[in-house]
PDB file of C-alpha atoms in Angstrom:
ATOM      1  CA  UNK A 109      18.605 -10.556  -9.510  1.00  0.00           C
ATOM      2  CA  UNK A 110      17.385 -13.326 -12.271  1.00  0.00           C
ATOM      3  CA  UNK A 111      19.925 -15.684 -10.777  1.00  0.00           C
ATOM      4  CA  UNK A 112      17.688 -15.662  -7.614  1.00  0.00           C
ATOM      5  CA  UNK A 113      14.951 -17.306  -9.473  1.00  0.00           C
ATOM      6  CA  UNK A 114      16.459 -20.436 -10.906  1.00  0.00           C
ATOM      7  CA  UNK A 115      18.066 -23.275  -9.320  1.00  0.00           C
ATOM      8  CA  UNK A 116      19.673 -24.319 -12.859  1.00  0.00           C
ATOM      9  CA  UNK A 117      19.899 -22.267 -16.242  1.00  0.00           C
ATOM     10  CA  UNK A 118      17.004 -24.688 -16.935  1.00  0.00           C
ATOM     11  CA  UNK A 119      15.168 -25.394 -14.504  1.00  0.00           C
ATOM     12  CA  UNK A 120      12.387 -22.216 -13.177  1.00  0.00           C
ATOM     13  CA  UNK A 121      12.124 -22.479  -9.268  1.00  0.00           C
ATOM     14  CA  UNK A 122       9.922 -19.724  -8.264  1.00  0.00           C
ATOM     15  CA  UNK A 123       6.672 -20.998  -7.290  1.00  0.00           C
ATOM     16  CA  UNK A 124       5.677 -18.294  -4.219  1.00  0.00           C
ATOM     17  CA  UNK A 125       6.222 -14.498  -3.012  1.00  0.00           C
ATOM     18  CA  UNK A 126       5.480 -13.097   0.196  1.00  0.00           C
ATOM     19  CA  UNK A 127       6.155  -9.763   1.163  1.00  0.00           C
ATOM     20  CA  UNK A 128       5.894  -7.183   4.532  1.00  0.00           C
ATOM     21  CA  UNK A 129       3.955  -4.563   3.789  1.00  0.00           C
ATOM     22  CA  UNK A 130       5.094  -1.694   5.385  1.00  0.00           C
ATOM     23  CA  UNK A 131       8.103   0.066   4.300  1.00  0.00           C
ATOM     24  CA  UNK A 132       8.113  -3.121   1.833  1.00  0.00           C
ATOM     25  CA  UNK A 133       5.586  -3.233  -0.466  1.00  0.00           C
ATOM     26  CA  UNK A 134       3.811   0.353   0.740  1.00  0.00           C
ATOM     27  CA  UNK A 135       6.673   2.737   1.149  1.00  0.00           C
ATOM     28  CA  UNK A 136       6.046   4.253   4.849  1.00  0.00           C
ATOM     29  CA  UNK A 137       3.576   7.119   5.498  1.00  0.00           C
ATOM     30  CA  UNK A 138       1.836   5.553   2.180  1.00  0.00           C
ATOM     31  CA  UNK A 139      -1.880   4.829   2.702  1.00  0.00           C
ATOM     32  CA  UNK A 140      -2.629   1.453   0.899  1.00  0.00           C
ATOM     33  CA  UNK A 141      -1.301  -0.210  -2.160  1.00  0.00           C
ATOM     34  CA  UNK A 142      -0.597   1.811  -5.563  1.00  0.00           C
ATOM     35  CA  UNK A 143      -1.225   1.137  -8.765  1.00  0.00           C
ATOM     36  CA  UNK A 144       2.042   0.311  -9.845  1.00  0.00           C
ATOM     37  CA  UNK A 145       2.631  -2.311  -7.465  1.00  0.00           C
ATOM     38  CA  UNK A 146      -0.982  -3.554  -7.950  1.00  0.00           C
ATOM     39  CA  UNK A 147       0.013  -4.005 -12.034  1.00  0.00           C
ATOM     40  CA  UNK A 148       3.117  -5.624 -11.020  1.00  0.00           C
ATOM     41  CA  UNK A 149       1.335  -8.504  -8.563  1.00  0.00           C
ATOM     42  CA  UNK A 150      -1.310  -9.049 -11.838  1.00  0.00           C
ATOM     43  CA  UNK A 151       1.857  -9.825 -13.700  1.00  0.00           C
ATOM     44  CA  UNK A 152       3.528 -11.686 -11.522  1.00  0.00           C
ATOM     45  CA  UNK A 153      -0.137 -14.120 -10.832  1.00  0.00           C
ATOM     46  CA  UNK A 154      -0.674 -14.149 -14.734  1.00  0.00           C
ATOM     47  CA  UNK A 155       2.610 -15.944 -15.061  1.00  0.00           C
ATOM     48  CA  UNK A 156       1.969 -18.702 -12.881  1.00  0.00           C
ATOM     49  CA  UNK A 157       3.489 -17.363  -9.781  1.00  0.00           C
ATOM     50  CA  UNK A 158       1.335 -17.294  -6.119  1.00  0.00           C
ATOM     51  CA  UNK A 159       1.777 -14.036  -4.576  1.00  0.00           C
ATOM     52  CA  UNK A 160       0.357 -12.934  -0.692  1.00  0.00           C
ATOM     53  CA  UNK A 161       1.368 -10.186   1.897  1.00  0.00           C
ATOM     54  CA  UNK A 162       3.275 -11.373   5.054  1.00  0.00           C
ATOM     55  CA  UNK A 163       2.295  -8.836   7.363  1.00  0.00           C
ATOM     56  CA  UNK A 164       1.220  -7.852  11.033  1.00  0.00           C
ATOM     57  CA  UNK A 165      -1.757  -6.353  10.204  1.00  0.00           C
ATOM     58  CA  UNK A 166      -4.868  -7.694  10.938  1.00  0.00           C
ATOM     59  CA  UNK A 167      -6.544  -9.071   8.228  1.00  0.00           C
ATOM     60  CA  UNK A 168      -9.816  -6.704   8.056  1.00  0.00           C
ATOM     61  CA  UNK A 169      -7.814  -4.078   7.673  1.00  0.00           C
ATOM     62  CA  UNK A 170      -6.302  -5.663   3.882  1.00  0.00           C
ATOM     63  CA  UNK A 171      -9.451  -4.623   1.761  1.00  0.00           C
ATOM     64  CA  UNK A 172      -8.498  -0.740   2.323  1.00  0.00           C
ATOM     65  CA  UNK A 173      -4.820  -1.570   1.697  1.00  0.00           C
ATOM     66  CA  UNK A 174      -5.282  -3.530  -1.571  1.00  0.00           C
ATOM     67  CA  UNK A 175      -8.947  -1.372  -2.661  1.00  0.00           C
ATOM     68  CA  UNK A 176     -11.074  -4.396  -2.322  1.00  0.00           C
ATOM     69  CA  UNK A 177      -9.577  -6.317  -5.027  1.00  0.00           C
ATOM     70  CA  UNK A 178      -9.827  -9.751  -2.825  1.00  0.00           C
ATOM     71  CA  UNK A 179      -7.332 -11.598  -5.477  1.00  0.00           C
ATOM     72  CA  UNK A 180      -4.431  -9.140  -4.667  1.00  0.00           C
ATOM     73  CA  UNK A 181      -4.546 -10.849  -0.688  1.00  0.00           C
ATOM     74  CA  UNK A 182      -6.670 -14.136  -0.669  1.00  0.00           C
ATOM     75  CA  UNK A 183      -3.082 -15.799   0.052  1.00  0.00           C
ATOM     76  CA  UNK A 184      -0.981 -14.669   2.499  1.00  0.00           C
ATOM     77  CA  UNK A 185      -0.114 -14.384   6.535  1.00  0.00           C
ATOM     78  CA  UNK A 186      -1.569 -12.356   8.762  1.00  0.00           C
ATOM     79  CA  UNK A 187      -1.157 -11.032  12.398  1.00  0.00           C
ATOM     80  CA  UNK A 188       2.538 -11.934  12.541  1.00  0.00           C
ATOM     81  CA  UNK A 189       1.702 -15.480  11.527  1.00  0.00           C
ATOM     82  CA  UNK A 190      -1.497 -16.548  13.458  1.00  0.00           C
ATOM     83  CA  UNK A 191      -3.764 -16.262  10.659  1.00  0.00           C
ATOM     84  CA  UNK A 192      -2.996 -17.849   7.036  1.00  0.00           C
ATOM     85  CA  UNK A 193      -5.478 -17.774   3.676  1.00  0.00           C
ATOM     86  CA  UNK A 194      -5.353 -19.765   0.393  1.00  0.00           C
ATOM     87  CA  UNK A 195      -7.299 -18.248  -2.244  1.00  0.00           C
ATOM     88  CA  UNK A 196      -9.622 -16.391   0.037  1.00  0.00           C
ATOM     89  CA  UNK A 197      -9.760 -19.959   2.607  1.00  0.00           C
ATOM     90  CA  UNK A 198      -8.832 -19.570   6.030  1.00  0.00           C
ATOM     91  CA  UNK A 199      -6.014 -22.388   6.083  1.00  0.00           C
ATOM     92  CA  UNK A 200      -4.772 -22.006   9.727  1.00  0.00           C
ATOM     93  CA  UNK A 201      -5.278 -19.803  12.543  1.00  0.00           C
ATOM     94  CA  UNK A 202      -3.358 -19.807  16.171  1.00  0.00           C
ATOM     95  CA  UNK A 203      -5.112 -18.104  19.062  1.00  0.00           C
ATOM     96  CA  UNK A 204      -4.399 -16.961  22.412  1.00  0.00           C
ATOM     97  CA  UNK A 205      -4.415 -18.787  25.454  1.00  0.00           C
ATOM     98  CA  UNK A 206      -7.070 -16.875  27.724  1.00  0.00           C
ATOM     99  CA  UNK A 207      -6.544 -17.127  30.621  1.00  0.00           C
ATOM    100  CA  UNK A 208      -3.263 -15.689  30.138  1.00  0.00           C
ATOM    101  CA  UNK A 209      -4.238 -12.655  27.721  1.00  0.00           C
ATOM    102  CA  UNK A 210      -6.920 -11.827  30.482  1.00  0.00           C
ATOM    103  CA  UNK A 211      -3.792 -11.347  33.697  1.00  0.00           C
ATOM    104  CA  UNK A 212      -2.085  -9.721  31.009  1.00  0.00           C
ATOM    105  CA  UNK A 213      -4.653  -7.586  30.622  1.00  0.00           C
ATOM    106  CA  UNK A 214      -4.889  -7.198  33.790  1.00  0.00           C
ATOM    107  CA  UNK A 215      -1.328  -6.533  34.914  1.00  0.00           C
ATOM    108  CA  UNK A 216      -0.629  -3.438  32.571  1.00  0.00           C
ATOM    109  CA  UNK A 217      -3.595  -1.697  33.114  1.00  0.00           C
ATOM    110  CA  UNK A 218      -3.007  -2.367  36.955  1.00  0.00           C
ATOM    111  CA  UNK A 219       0.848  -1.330  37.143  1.00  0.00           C
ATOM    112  CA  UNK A 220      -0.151   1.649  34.737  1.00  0.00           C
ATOM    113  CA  UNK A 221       1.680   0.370  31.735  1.00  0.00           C
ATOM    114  CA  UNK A 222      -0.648   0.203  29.060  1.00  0.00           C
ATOM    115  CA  UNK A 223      -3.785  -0.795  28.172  1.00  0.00           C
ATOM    116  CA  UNK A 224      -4.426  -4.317  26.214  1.00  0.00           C
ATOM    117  CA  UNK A 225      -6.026  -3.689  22.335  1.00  0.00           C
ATOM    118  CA  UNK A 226      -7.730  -6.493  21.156  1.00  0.00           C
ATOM    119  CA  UNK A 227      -8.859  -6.736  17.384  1.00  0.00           C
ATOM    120  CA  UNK A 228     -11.984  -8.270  16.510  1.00  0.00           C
ATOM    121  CA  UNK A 229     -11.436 -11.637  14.527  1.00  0.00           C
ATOM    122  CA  UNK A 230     -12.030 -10.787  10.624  1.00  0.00           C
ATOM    123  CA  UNK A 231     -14.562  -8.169  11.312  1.00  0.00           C
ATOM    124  CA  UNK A 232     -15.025  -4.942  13.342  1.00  0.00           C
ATOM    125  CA  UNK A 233     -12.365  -2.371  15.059  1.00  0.00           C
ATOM    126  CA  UNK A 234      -9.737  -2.378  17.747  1.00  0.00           C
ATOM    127  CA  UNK A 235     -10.674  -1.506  21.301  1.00  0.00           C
ATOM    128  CA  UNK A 236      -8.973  -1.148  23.972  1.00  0.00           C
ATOM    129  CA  UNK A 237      -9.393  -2.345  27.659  1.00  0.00           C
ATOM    130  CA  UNK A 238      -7.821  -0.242  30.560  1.00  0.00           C
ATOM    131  CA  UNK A 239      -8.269  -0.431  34.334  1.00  0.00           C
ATOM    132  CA  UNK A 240     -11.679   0.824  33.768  1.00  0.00           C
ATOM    133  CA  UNK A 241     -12.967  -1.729  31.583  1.00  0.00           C
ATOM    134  CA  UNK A 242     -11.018  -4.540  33.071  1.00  0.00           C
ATOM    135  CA  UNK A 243     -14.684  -6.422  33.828  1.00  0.00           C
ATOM    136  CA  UNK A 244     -15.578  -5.882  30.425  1.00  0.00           C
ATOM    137  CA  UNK A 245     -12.545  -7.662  29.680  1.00  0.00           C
ATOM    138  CA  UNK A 246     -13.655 -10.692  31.801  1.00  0.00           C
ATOM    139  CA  UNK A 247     -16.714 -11.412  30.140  1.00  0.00           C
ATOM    140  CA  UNK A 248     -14.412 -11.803  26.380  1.00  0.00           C
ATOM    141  CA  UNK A 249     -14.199 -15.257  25.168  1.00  0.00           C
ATOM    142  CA  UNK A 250     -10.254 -14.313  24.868  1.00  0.00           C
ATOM    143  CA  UNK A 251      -9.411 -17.508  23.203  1.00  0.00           C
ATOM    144  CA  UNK A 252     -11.205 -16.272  20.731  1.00  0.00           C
ATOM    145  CA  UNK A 253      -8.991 -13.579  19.493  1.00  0.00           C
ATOM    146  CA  UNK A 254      -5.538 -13.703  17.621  1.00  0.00           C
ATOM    147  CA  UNK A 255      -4.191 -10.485  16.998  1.00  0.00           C
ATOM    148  CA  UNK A 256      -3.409  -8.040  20.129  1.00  0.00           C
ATOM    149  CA  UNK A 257      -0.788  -5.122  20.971  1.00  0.00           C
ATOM    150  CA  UNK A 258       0.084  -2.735  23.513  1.00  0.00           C
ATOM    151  CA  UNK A 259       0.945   1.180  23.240  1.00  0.00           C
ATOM    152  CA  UNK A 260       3.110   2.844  25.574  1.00  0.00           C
ATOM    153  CA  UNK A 261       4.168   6.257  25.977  1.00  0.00           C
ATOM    154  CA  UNK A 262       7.856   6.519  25.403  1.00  0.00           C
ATOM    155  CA  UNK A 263      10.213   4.435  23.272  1.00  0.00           C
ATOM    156  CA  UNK A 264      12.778   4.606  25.683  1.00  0.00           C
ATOM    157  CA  UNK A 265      11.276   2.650  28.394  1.00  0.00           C
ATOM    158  CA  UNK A 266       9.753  -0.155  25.704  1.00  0.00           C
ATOM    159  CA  UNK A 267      13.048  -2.546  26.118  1.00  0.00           C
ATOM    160  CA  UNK A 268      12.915  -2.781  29.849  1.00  0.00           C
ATOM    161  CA  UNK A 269       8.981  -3.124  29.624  1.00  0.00           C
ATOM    162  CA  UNK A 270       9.321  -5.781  27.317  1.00  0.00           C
ATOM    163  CA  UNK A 271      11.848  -7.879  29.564  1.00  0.00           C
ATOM    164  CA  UNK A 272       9.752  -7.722  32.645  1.00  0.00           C
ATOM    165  CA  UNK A 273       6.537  -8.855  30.249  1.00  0.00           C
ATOM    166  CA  UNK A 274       8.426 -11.677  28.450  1.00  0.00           C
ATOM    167  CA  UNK A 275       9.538 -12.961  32.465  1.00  0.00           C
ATOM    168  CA  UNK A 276       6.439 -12.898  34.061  1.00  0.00           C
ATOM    169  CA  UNK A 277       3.911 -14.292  31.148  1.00  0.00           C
ATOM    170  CA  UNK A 278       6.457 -16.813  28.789  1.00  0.00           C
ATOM    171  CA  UNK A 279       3.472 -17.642  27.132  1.00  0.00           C
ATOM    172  CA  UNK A 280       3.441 -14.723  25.072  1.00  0.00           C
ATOM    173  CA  UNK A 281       6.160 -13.339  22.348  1.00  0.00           C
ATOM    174  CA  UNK A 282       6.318  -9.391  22.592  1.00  0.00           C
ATOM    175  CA  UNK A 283       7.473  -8.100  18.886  1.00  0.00           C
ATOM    176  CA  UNK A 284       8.406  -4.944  18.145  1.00  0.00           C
ATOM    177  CA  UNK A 285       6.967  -4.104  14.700  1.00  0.00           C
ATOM    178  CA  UNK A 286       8.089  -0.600  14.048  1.00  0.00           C
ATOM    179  CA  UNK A 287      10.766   1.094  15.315  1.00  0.00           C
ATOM    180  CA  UNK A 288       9.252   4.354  15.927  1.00  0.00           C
ATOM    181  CA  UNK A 289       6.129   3.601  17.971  1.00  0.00           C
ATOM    182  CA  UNK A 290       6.376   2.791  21.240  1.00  0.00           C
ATOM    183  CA  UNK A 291       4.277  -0.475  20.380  1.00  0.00           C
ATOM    184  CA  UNK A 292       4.269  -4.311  21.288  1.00  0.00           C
ATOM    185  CA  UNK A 293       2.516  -6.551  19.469  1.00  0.00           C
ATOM    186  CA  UNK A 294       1.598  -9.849  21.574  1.00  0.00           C
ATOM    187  CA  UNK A 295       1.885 -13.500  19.805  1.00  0.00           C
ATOM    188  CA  UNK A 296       1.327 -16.842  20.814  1.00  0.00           C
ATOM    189  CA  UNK A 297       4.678 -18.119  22.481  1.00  0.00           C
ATOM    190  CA  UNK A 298       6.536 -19.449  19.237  1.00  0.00           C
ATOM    191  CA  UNK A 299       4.033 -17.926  16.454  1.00  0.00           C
ATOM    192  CA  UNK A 300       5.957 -15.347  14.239  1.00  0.00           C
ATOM    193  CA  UNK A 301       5.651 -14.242  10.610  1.00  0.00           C
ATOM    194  CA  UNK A 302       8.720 -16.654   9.460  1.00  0.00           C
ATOM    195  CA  UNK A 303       6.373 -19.673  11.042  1.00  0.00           C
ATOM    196  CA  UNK A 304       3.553 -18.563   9.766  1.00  0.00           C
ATOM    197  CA  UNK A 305       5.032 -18.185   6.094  1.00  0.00           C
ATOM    198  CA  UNK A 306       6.609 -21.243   6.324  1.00  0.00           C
ATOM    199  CA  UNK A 307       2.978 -23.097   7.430  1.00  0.00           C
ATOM    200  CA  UNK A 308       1.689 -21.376   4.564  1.00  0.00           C
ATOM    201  CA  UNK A 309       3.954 -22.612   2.223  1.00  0.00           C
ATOM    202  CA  UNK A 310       3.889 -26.274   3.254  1.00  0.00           C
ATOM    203  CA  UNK A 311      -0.142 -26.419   3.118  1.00  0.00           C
ATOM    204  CA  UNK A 312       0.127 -25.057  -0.585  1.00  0.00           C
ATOM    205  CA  UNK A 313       2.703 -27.972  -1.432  1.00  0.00           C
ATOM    206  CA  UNK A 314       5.888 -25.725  -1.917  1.00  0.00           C
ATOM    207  CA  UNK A 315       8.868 -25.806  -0.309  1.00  0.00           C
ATOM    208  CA  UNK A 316      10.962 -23.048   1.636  1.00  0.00           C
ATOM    209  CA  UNK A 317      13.508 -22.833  -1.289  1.00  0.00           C
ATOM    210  CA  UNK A 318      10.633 -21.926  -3.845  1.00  0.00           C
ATOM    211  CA  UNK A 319       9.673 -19.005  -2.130  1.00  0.00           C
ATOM    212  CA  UNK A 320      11.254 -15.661  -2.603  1.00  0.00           C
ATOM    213  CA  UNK A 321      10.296 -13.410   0.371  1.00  0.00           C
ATOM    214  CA  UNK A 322      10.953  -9.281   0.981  1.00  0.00           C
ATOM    215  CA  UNK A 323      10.872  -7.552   3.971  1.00  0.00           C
ATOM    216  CA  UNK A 324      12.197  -4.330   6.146  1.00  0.00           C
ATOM    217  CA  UNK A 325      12.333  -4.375   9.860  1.00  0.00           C
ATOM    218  CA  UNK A 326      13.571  -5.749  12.572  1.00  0.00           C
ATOM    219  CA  UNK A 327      10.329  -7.895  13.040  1.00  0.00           C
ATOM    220  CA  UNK A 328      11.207  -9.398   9.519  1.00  0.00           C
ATOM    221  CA  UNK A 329      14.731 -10.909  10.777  1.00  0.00           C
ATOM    222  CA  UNK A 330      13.114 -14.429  11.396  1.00  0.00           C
ATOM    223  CA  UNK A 331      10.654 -14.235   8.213  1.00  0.00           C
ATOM    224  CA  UNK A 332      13.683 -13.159   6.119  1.00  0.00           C
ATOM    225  CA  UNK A 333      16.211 -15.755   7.495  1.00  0.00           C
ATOM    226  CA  UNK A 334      13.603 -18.562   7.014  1.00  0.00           C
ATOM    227  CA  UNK A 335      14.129 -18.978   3.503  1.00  0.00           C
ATOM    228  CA  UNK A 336      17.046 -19.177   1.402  1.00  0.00           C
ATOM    229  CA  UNK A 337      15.880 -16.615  -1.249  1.00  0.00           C
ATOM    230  CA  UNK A 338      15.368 -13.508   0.851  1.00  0.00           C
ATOM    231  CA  UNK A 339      15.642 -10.090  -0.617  1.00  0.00           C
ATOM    232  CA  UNK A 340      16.110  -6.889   2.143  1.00  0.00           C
ATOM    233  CA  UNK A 341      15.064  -3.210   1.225  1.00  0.00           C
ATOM    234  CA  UNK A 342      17.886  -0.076   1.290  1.00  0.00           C
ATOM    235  CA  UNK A 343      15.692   1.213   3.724  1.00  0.00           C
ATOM    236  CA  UNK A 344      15.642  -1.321   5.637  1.00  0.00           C
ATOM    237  CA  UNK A 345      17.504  -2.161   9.287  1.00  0.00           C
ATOM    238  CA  UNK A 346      21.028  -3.392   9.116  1.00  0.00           C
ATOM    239  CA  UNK A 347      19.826  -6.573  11.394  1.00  0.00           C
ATOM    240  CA  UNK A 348      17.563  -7.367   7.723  1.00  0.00           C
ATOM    241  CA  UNK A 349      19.988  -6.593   5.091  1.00  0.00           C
ATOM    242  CA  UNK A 350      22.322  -8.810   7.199  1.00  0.00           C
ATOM    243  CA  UNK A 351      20.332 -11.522   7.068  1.00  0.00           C
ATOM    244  CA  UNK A 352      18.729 -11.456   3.496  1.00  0.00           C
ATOM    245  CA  UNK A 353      20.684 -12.699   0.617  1.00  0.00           C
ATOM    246  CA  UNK A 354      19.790 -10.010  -1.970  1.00  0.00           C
ATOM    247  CA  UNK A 355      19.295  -6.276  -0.807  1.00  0.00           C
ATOM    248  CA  UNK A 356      16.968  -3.962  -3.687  1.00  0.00           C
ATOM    249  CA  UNK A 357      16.432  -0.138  -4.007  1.00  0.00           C
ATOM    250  CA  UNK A 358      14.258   1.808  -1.495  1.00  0.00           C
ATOM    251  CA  UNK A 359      10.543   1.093  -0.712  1.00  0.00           C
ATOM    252  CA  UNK A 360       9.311   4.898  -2.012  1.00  0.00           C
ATOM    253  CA  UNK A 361      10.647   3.894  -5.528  1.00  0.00           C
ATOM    254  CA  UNK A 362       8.561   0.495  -5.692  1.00  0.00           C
ATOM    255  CA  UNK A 363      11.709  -1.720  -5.776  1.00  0.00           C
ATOM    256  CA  UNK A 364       9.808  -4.431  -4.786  1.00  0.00           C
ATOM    257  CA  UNK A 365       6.879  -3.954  -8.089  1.00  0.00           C
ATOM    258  CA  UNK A 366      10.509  -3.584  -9.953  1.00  0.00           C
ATOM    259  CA  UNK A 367      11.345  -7.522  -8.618  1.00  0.00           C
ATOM    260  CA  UNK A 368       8.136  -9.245  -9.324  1.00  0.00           C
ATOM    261  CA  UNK A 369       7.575  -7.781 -12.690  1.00  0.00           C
ATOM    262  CA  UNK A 370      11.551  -9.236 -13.307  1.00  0.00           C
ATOM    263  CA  UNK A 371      10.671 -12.132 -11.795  1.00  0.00           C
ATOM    264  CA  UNK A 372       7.274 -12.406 -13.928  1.00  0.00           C
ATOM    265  CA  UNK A 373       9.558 -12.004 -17.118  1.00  0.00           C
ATOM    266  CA  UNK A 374      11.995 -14.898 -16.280  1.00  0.00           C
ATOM    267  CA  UNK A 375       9.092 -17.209 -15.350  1.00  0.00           C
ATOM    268  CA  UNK A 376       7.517 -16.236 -18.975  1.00  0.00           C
ATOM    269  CA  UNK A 377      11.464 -17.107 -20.651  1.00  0.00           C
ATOM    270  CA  UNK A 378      11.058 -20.811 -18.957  1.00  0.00           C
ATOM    271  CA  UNK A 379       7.190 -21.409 -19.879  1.00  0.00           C
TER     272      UNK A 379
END
């Protein structure tokens, strides 16, 4: 994989890499970050190169994942792209439009579909609002809020749900993020991890082709396809090994820790 990370036998391109998280970078049914991948991201920064997660999760939830070491996630996009850091700086956030979140809210916990889970911004846990705490609901400053997901009870029934949600409120994106949880995860219309990544990328000065990104899922398709140096895992969905240039070993064996500590060596050959 070294020829991913130069544009000429001279010339070091490699400036950025963002990674999913889950069944990425944290091989699935994993709690948090190990070491080895931890020593491998230390490499990686101590040769020059930026390094951040790309991943749904809300951002309070990254100091259990990385073990409170803040400079292993101070960069990197959050909540499917509505929530971007640079060294620890908020640099962008995109948040709901309320009025619509609230009938949304409204409208599955009224037809009996779900019930809406908001996430409190930075801080605090999830909670959930069903048809009995639909006026606690009301009184939320919803526009406030940018990460929020429905569960459902059967993976079967998820596509059709999906269809009738994305008709009747197109200001909302409804994302799968796993395939086996019968789970939606709500965006902005036209907010996604590959816009978010790119965003990030732009307000840190680098371009799409200096970024080398790794992902899973079907939910990384767009991230993945986004940028010309995109690496899938052998775990991963066909739909992502289709679309990334380079596919790498499995997730449980720390494929990716095996690509940023080669990637940290080649930037060290060109310094």
């Amino acid at each position: 994989m070294a020829r991913v990370y130069r544009t000429d036998p001279g010339g070091f391109m490699i400036k950025l890499v963002l990674t999913d998280l889950d069944g990425t970078l944290i091989p699935d049914a994993q709690e948090g970050v190990s070491p080895n991948p931890e020593a491998a991201i230390r490499e990686l920064k101590a040769a020059g190169i930026a390094f951040g997660p790309c991943t749904g999760r809300p951002v309070n939830m990254l100091p259990d994942l990385f073990h409170n070491q803040l400079d292993l996630y101070a960069t990197g996009v959050y909540e499917n792209g509505t929530l971007g850091f640079i060294d620890g700086v908020e640099a962008f956030r995109h948040t709901y439009p309320g009025k619509a979140l609230n009938r949304l809210g409204h409208f599955v916990a009224e037809q009996g579909f779900s019930e809406l889970t908001l996430f409190d911004p930075l801080h605090g846990p999830s909670e959930r609002y069903g048809k009995e705490r639909l006026e606690e609901l009301d009184q939320l400053d919803l526009s406030a809020y940018s990460k929020a997901n429905l569960h459902f009870d059967s993976l079967e029934e998820l596509p059709g749900i999906a269809e009738v949600l994305r008709a009747r409120f197109p200001e909302f994106d409804f994302v799968m993020p796993v395939t086996d949880q019968a789970l939606l995860d709500i965006l902005p219309h036209g907010i996604s991890k590959a816009n978010g990544a790119l965003e990030l990328a732009q307000r840190m000065g680098i371009a799409p082709e200096e970024v080398l990104v790794f992902g899973d899922s079907d939910n990384d398709f767009e991230f993945l396809s986004a940028f010309p140096h995109s690496v899938a895992m052998a775990n991963g969905s066909e739909k992502v090994k289709a679309a990334a240039r380079y596919t790498i070993g499995q997730s449980k064996d720390y494929a990716v820790a095996a690509a940023l500590r080669e990637l940290a060596a080649c930037a060290r050959k060109e310094s």
